[in-house]
Coordinates of C-alpha atoms in Angstrom, one line a residue:
M1 CA 28.3 -99.6 5.4
F2 CA 29.6 -95.8 6.3
K3 CA 26.7 -93.6 7.5
S4 CA 26.9 -90.5 6.1
N5 CA 25.4 -88.3 8.5
V6 CA 28.5 -87.9 10.5
S7 CA 30.9 -85.0 10.9
R8 CA 34.3 -85.9 9.2
R9 CA 36.1 -84.5 12.5
G10 CA 33.5 -86.4 14.7
V11 CA 33.0 -84.6 18.4
L12 CA 36.4 -84.5 20.6
K13 CA 37.3 -82.0 22.3
T14 CA 40.9 -80.9 23.2
G15 CA 41.3 -81.9 27.5
A16 CA 44.7 -81.5 28.8
V17 CA 47.1 -78.3 28.0
A18 CA 49.7 -77.3 28.8
G19 CA 52.3 -74.7 29.8
A20 CA 56.1 -75.3 29.4
G21 CA 56.9 -74.9 32.7
L22 CA 56.0 -77.5 34.1
M23 CA 58.8 -79.1 35.9
L24 CA 58.4 -83.1 37.3
P25 CA 58.4 -83.3 40.9
T26 CA 61.0 -86.6 42.0
Y27 CA 59.4 -89.2 40.4
L28 CA 55.6 -87.7 40.3
R29 CA 53.0 -89.1 42.4
A30 CA 54.5 -92.4 43.2
Q31 CA 52.0 -94.7 45.3
D32 CA 52.1 -97.4 48.1
S33 CA 52.2 -99.4 45.2
G34 CA 55.3 -98.5 44.1
F35 CA 54.5 -97.0 40.8
T36 CA 53.6 -93.9 38.9
N37 CA 49.8 -93.2 39.2
A38 CA 48.9 -96.4 40.1
P39 CA 45.0 -96.8 39.8
T40 CA 43.4 -96.2 43.4
G41 CA 39.9 -96.2 42.2
D42 CA 37.3 -97.6 40.2
T43 CA 39.1 -95.4 37.0
V44 CA 41.6 -95.1 34.6
T45 CA 42.8 -92.8 32.9
F46 CA 44.9 -92.1 29.3
G47 CA 46.4 -89.6 27.6
F48 CA 46.0 -89.1 24.1
N49 CA 48.9 -86.9 22.7
V50 CA 47.9 -86.0 18.8
P51 CA 48.3 -83.1 16.8
Q52 CA 45.6 -81.1 16.6
T53 CA 46.6 -78.2 14.0
G54 CA 49.7 -77.6 12.2
P55 CA 50.7 -79.9 8.9
Y56 CA 49.8 -83.2 10.9
A57 CA 46.4 -82.3 11.8
E58 CA 44.5 -83.9 10.4
E59 CA 46.2 -87.8 10.6
G60 CA 46.1 -86.4 14.3
L61 CA 42.1 -86.0 14.6
D62 CA 41.6 -89.2 13.5
Q63 CA 43.8 -91.4 15.7
L64 CA 42.0 -89.3 18.0
R65 CA 38.4 -90.8 16.6
A66 CA 40.1 -94.0 16.6
Q67 CA 41.3 -93.3 20.7
E68 CA 37.8 -92.7 21.1
L69 CA 36.5 -95.9 19.2
A70 CA 38.8 -97.7 21.4
V71 CA 37.4 -96.6 24.9
Q72 CA 34.2 -97.8 24.8
H73 CA 35.7 -100.9 22.8
L74 CA 37.5 -101.5 26.8
N75 CA 34.6 -100.1 28.5
G76 CA 31.7 -101.9 26.6
E77 CA 30.2 -100.0 24.3
G78 CA 29.6 -100.3 20.7
D79 CA 30.4 -103.7 18.8
G80 CA 33.3 -104.6 20.3
G81 CA 35.7 -103.8 16.9
M82 CA 38.9 -106.0 17.0
L83 CA 38.0 -107.0 19.9
A84 CA 36.0 -110.3 18.8
T85 CA 39.3 -111.3 16.3
F86 CA 41.9 -110.5 18.4
S87 CA 44.5 -113.7 19.5
Q88 CA 43.6 -112.8 23.0
K89 CA 41.2 -113.1 24.7
N90 CA 41.9 -111.2 27.5
L91 CA 38.9 -108.0 27.1
D92 CA 36.0 -108.7 27.4
G93 CA 34.3 -105.2 27.8
T94 CA 34.4 -104.8 31.2
G95 CA 37.0 -101.9 31.2
I96 CA 40.5 -103.3 31.9
L97 CA 41.3 -105.2 35.2
G98 CA 37.9 -103.9 36.5
K99 CA 38.5 -100.4 36.1
K100 CA 36.9 -98.4 33.8
V101 CA 39.1 -96.8 31.4
N102 CA 38.7 -92.9 31.2
F103 CA 40.6 -90.2 28.5
V104 CA 42.2 -87.4 28.3
T105 CA 43.5 -85.3 25.0
G106 CA 46.5 -82.4 24.0
D107 CA 46.8 -81.2 21.1
T108 CA 51.4 -81.9 19.6
Q109 CA 50.8 -79.2 17.1
T110 CA 53.7 -81.5 15.6
K111 CA 56.3 -79.5 17.8
S112 CA 58.4 -81.6 20.4
D113 CA 58.5 -79.1 22.9
V114 CA 54.7 -78.8 23.5
A115 CA 53.9 -82.7 22.9
R116 CA 56.2 -83.4 26.0
A117 CA 54.7 -80.9 28.1
V118 CA 51.4 -81.4 27.0
A119 CA 52.0 -85.2 28.3
Q120 CA 53.7 -84.2 30.9
S121 CA 50.5 -82.7 32.3
M122 CA 48.8 -85.6 31.5
I123 CA 51.1 -87.8 33.7
Q124 CA 51.5 -84.5 37.0
K125 CA 48.0 -83.3 36.2
D126 CA 45.7 -85.8 35.2
G127 CA 47.6 -89.3 36.6
C128 CA 47.0 -90.9 33.1
I129 CA 48.9 -94.2 33.1
M130 CA 49.3 -94.7 29.2
I131 CA 50.6 -91.9 26.7
N132 CA 49.5 -93.1 23.6
G133 CA 50.0 -91.3 20.0
G134 CA 52.4 -89.0 18.1
S135 CA 51.9 -88.2 14.1
S136 CA 56.1 -87.0 14.5
S137 CA 59.1 -89.3 14.7
G138 CA 60.0 -85.6 16.7
V139 CA 57.1 -85.9 19.2
A140 CA 57.0 -89.5 20.0
V141 CA 60.9 -89.2 20.5
A142 CA 60.7 -86.5 23.0
V143 CA 57.0 -87.9 24.6
Q144 CA 58.6 -91.4 24.9
G145 CA 62.3 -90.0 27.1
L146 CA 59.5 -88.3 29.5
C147 CA 57.6 -91.6 29.7
Q148 CA 60.7 -93.2 30.4
E149 CA 61.8 -90.9 33.4
A150 CA 57.9 -90.4 34.7
G151 CA 57.4 -94.2 34.9
V152 CA 54.7 -94.1 32.6
I153 CA 54.3 -96.3 29.2
F154 CA 54.6 -95.2 26.1
M155 CA 52.4 -96.2 23.2
A156 CA 53.5 -94.8 20.3
G157 CA 51.7 -93.9 16.8
L158 CA 52.4 -92.6 13.7
T159 CA 55.9 -92.6 14.4
H160 CA 58.6 -94.1 10.9
S161 CA 62.2 -92.7 11.7
N162 CA 64.2 -95.6 12.5
D163 CA 65.4 -94.4 15.6
T164 CA 62.4 -94.6 17.7
T165 CA 63.2 -98.4 18.0
G166 CA 66.6 -97.7 17.2
K167 CA 69.1 -94.6 19.2
D168 CA 66.7 -93.5 21.2
R169 CA 64.6 -97.4 22.0
K170 CA 63.4 -97.0 25.6
A171 CA 62.7 -99.1 28.2
N172 CA 58.9 -97.3 28.8
G173 CA 58.2 -96.6 25.0
F174 CA 56.8 -99.8 22.7
R175 CA 56.0 -98.9 19.0
H176 CA 53.4 -100.6 16.7
F177 CA 54.1 -98.6 13.6
F178 CA 56.6 -99.6 11.5
N179 CA 59.9 -97.5 10.2
A180 CA 61.5 -96.6 7.5
Y181 CA 64.3 -99.1 7.3
M182 CA 61.1 -101.7 6.4
S183 CA 59.4 -99.1 3.7
A184 CA 63.0 -98.9 2.0
A185 CA 62.9 -103.1 2.1
A186 CA 59.4 -103.6 1.2
L187 CA 59.1 -100.8 -1.6
A188 CA 62.5 -101.9 -3.9
P189 CA 61.8 -105.2 -5.6
V190 CA 58.7 -103.4 -6.9
L191 CA 60.4 -100.3 -8.0
E192 CA 63.5 -102.1 -9.4
K193 CA 60.4 -104.1 -12.0
A194 CA 58.2 -100.9 -12.1
Y195 CA 61.5 -99.1 -13.3
G196 CA 65.0 -100.7 -13.8
T197 CA 67.7 -100.1 -12.5
D198 CA 69.3 -97.4 -14.5
R199 CA 67.9 -94.1 -12.4
Q200 CA 68.9 -91.0 -11.0
A201 CA 67.5 -90.1 -7.7
Y202 CA 66.7 -86.4 -6.4
H203 CA 65.6 -86.0 -2.8
L204 CA 63.9 -83.8 -0.7
T205 CA 63.4 -84.4 2.4
A206 CA 61.3 -83.4 5.5
D207 CA 63.9 -81.4 8.2
Y208 CA 64.4 -83.9 12.3
T209 CA 64.6 -87.3 12.7
W210 CA 62.0 -89.3 10.1
G211 CA 63.1 -87.7 7.4
W212 CA 67.1 -87.7 8.3
T213 CA 66.2 -92.1 8.7
Q214 CA 63.9 -92.2 5.7
Q215 CA 65.7 -90.7 3.2
E216 CA 68.4 -92.5 4.9
S217 CA 67.3 -96.4 4.0
M218 CA 66.0 -95.1 0.9
A219 CA 69.2 -93.7 -0.3
A220 CA 70.6 -96.9 0.8
A221 CA 68.0 -99.6 -0.8
T222 CA 67.2 -98.2 -4.6
E223 CA 71.9 -97.2 -4.2
A224 CA 72.3 -101.1 -3.8
M225 CA 69.7 -102.0 -7.2
G226 CA 72.3 -100.1 -9.0
W227 CA 70.3 -96.1 -8.2
G228 CA 72.5 -92.7 -8.4
T229 CA 71.8 -90.5 -5.2
T230 CA 72.2 -87.2 -7.3
Q231 CA 71.0 -84.8 -4.4
N232 CA 69.4 -84.3 -0.8
V233 CA 68.0 -81.4 -0.1
L234 CA 66.8 -80.8 3.6
T235 CA 62.9 -78.9 4.2
P236 CA 61.7 -77.3 7.1
V237 CA 58.5 -79.5 8.6
G238 CA 55.5 -76.6 7.4
A239 CA 56.5 -75.3 5.0
G240 CA 53.5 -74.5 2.4
D241 CA 55.2 -73.7 -0.3
F242 CA 57.8 -76.2 -1.6
S243 CA 58.2 -74.4 -5.4
S244 CA 61.8 -73.4 -4.5
Y245 CA 62.7 -76.6 -3.9
I246 CA 61.1 -78.4 -6.5
A247 CA 62.4 -75.6 -9.4
P248 CA 65.9 -76.8 -9.1
V249 CA 64.7 -80.9 -9.8
L250 CA 64.1 -79.9 -13.8
N251 CA 67.4 -79.3 -14.6
S252 CA 69.0 -81.4 -12.2
G253 CA 69.8 -84.6 -13.8
A254 CA 67.0 -86.4 -12.1
D255 CA 64.1 -89.3 -13.9
I256 CA 63.0 -89.3 -10.4
L257 CA 62.0 -87.0 -7.4
V258 CA 62.1 -89.0 -3.3
L259 CA 59.4 -86.4 -1.8
N260 CA 60.4 -87.5 2.6
H261 CA 58.2 -85.9 3.1
Y262 CA 54.7 -86.4 5.4
G263 CA 51.0 -85.1 6.1
G264 CA 49.7 -81.5 4.6
D265 CA 53.5 -81.2 3.4
M266 CA 53.7 -84.1 1.0
V267 CA 50.2 -83.1 0.0
N268 CA 51.7 -79.6 -1.3
S269 CA 55.1 -80.7 -1.9
L270 CA 53.4 -83.2 -4.1
T271 CA 51.3 -80.7 -5.8
Q272 CA 53.4 -77.8 -6.6
A273 CA 55.9 -80.9 -8.3
V274 CA 52.6 -81.8 -10.5
Q275 CA 52.1 -78.2 -11.8
F276 CA 55.9 -77.7 -12.3
G277 CA 55.5 -80.7 -15.0
L278 CA 57.3 -83.0 -13.2
K279 CA 55.4 -85.8 -14.3
G280 CA 55.6 -87.1 -18.2
K281 CA 58.9 -84.9 -17.9
Q282 CA 61.3 -87.1 -21.1
V283 CA 65.0 -87.3 -18.6
N284 CA 67.8 -88.8 -18.8
G285 CA 65.3 -91.1 -22.2
K286 CA 62.9 -92.1 -19.4
D287 CA 59.7 -91.1 -18.1
F288 CA 60.1 -88.9 -14.9
E289 CA 58.6 -91.1 -12.2
I290 CA 57.8 -89.1 -7.9
I291 CA 57.9 -91.7 -5.5
V292 CA 56.4 -90.9 -1.5
P293 CA 57.9 -93.3 0.8
L294 CA 55.2 -93.4 3.3
Y295 CA 51.3 -93.2 2.4
S296 CA 48.7 -92.7 4.2
E297 CA 44.9 -92.5 3.0
L298 CA 43.8 -88.6 4.5
M299 CA 47.6 -88.0 2.3
A300 CA 46.2 -89.4 -0.7
K301 CA 42.6 -88.0 0.2
G302 CA 44.2 -84.1 0.6
A303 CA 47.0 -84.7 -3.0
G304 CA 43.8 -86.0 -5.6
S305 CA 44.9 -87.4 -8.6
N306 CA 48.5 -85.6 -7.9
I307 CA 48.7 -89.3 -6.7
E308 CA 48.5 -92.0 -9.4
G309 CA 50.3 -94.1 -9.8
V310 CA 53.4 -92.7 -7.7
Y311 CA 54.8 -95.7 -5.3
G312 CA 54.4 -95.1 -1.7
S313 CA 54.4 -98.1 1.4
M314 CA 52.1 -98.2 4.5
N315 CA 51.2 -100.0 8.0
W316 CA 47.5 -101.1 6.8
N317 CA 45.5 -100.2 5.0
W318 CA 41.2 -101.0 5.5
Q319 CA 41.6 -102.5 2.2
L320 CA 42.9 -105.5 3.9
E321 CA 40.7 -108.5 4.1
D322 CA 41.4 -110.3 7.0
E323 CA 39.3 -110.5 9.5
G324 CA 40.2 -108.2 11.8
T325 CA 40.5 -105.0 9.5
K326 CA 36.7 -105.8 8.5
A327 CA 35.9 -105.6 12.5
F328 CA 38.1 -102.1 12.7
V329 CA 36.7 -100.6 9.4
K330 CA 32.7 -101.5 10.2
S331 CA 33.0 -99.6 13.5
F332 CA 34.6 -97.0 12.7
G333 CA 32.3 -96.6 9.8
E334 CA 29.3 -96.9 11.7
K335 CA 30.6 -94.3 14.3
Y336 CA 32.3 -91.8 11.6
G337 CA 30.9 -92.2 8.0
F338 CA 33.8 -93.1 6.3
P339 CA 37.0 -95.1 6.6
P340 CA 39.7 -95.7 9.1
S341 CA 43.6 -94.2 7.8
N342 CA 46.3 -95.8 8.8
A343 CA 47.1 -93.4 11.3
A344 CA 44.1 -94.0 12.9
H345 CA 45.0 -98.0 12.5
T346 CA 47.4 -98.1 14.7
C347 CA 46.5 -95.5 17.6
Y348 CA 43.6 -97.8 18.6
V349 CA 45.6 -101.4 18.4
Q350 CA 48.7 -100.0 20.6
T351 CA 46.1 -98.4 22.9
L352 CA 43.9 -102.2 22.6
L353 CA 47.6 -104.0 22.8
Y354 CA 48.6 -102.0 26.1
A355 CA 45.1 -103.4 28.0
D356 CA 45.7 -107.0 26.9
A357 CA 48.9 -106.6 28.9
V358 CA 47.6 -105.3 31.3
T359 CA 45.3 -108.0 31.8
R360 CA 48.2 -110.3 31.2
A361 CA 49.8 -109.2 33.3
G362 CA 47.3 -108.4 36.3
S363 CA 48.4 -105.2 36.8
F364 CA 49.7 -102.2 36.0
N365 CA 52.8 -101.2 37.0
P366 CA 54.7 -100.4 34.0
C367 CA 56.9 -102.9 34.7
A368 CA 55.0 -105.3 35.1
V369 CA 52.9 -104.2 31.7
A370 CA 56.7 -104.2 29.6
E371 CA 57.4 -107.9 30.2
A372 CA 53.8 -108.9 29.1
L373 CA 54.6 -107.4 25.8
S374 CA 58.1 -108.2 25.0
D375 CA 58.5 -110.8 22.3
F376 CA 54.9 -110.8 22.4
E377 CA 53.4 -112.9 19.5
F378 CA 50.1 -111.7 18.5
D379 CA 46.9 -112.2 15.4
G380 CA 43.8 -110.7 14.7
M381 CA 44.9 -107.1 14.1
G382 CA 45.8 -106.9 10.0
N383 CA 48.9 -107.8 8.9
G384 CA 48.9 -110.9 9.5
P385 CA 50.7 -113.1 12.4
T386 CA 53.0 -109.9 14.5
L387 CA 55.6 -109.9 16.9
Y388 CA 56.5 -107.6 19.6
R389 CA 60.7 -107.8 19.8
A390 CA 62.1 -107.4 23.3
A391 CA 65.3 -106.0 22.0
D392 CA 64.2 -102.6 20.9
H393 CA 60.3 -102.4 21.5
Q394 CA 60.0 -102.5 17.6
C395 CA 57.0 -104.7 16.2
F396 CA 57.6 -107.0 12.4
K397 CA 55.1 -108.0 10.4
D398 CA 53.4 -107.8 6.6
V399 CA 54.4 -104.1 5.0
L400 CA 52.3 -102.7 2.1
V401 CA 53.4 -101.4 -1.2
M402 CA 50.8 -99.3 -2.2
Q403 CA 50.2 -97.1 -5.8
G404 CA 47.8 -94.0 -6.2
Q405 CA 44.8 -94.7 -9.1
A406 CA 41.9 -92.4 -9.8
S407 CA 38.8 -92.8 -7.6
T408 CA 36.1 -94.5 -9.0
S409 CA 33.4 -94.7 -5.8
G410 CA 30.3 -93.4 -6.4
N411 CA 29.7 -93.1 -3.0
A412 CA 30.7 -88.9 -1.2
N413 CA 31.8 -90.9 2.0
M414 CA 34.3 -92.6 0.2
V415 CA 35.5 -90.5 -2.0
G416 CA 39.4 -90.1 -2.2
Y417 CA 39.8 -92.9 0.5
D418 CA 39.9 -95.5 -2.6
T419 CA 42.5 -94.1 -4.2
L420 CA 45.5 -96.1 -3.3
K421 CA 45.5 -99.5 -4.1
I422 CA 47.5 -102.1 -2.2
V423 CA 49.7 -103.5 -5.0
E424 CA 51.7 -106.0 -3.3
T425 CA 51.6 -107.2 1.0
T426 CA 55.8 -107.8 1.2
P427 CA 56.2 -110.5 4.0
R428 CA 57.6 -110.0 7.9
A429 CA 60.6 -112.4 7.1
Q430 CA 61.9 -109.2 4.3
V431 CA 61.5 -106.2 6.6
E432 CA 63.1 -107.9 9.6
Y433 CA 66.3 -106.6 10.2
P434 CA 68.8 -108.2 13.0
E435 CA 68.9 -105.6 16.4
D436 CA 72.1 -104.5 15.5
H437 CA 71.8 -103.0 12.2
P438 CA 74.2 -100.0 11.5
M439 CA 70.8 -98.0 11.0
F440 CA 69.1 -98.7 14.4
A441 CA 72.3 -98.6 16.6
G442 CA 73.9 -96.1 18.7
G443 CA 70.9 -96.3 22.1
A444 CA 70.7 -99.0 24.1
L445 CA 66.6 -99.9 26.0
G446 CA 68.1 -99.8 29.4
E447 CA 65.9 -100.7 32.0
C448 CA 61.8 -99.9 32.8
N449 CA 61.4 -97.6 35.3
P450 CA 58.4 -97.7 37.2
G451 CA 58.6 -94.1 38.9
A452 CA 59.2 -95.2 42.2

């Protein structure tokens, strides 16, 4: 399936570069048609805003690959991928409403202020009508807020904090990716079966919105089944060396380490935890275990054999057997030479979902698009039947529980991508929650802003 002569990083180039001093004019260039950056020619421009440097860069580069692939499919290039399996049949490879799709790219550096400045330049200078991307919830929250102010749609990429569709939700923002609550809800029954109810957990937590809500969600779910939480220690994003945070775990009395880390941080902290001898250590008469609540194929590949036996959760995985997954994996693999990541999938799907909503609405007006996406139910894009809930713009679908394993592939392009196995497909009903759940309280969706 996969070509072997394609560079893993591809040939994508950075486009828009923004300075922090840019100021939004009064709702930008609101056109006579009444909304920001209304297309006037035969093209329309998307802004793909992802980390290309920094601790989440590997995720961001894979998002860019998928975003480029989505644009090609929308414009009738390639095999069409998920256009053929998507339950909606409005996209036919002729662009969107007769307009060819162009895109610009930018590097968020996994920094909220940089990401916001880059997105602002995309909207203000490049005329982008939709922003997609991000591999950090801090970035997603910042860019989502900007898009609300500017009057464009934000189709969030990889953002897992409860806050993105909780206290920081916005009418112009939409999230296909799952969240921290859903990870905990899916993981808890599997962890209880594997490790029992008498456990003591020590948390290392990335010190920003995602880490905070991930830790809160995991602690609530595991304490409900009888586990104790011995300590929660906050760690800086991009720390690199986590040894000073891991050493105290050895004498803490904990027999579980929960790594609320992502990307390169997770690779480093897990590797160092194993080097400190935590895996295989006996505490309280039990084998010491490590949990990584949010997994990705790229993280697993980076951590190598250290992930063996370690549980985590995922929004999607290329090993799923539904027709949509197969179509996307085939397209991505033939273009790049290896399977797509979880991060790549969500950005690809979000791009197609936006295009379909525009087509169904018959307009690029962000408020027409938002209405088309609200309470929209669809299938054919992996994870089974999916709902984009109107109340908070959160998608609800099945969640995967994964466990690390040794690579068994003889294909050089596949080594590392088969080191996570699906151990449970958690049905959507098990991870759903009411819109007024306490973990998502404190925010209001507000009104859609067309920018006029």
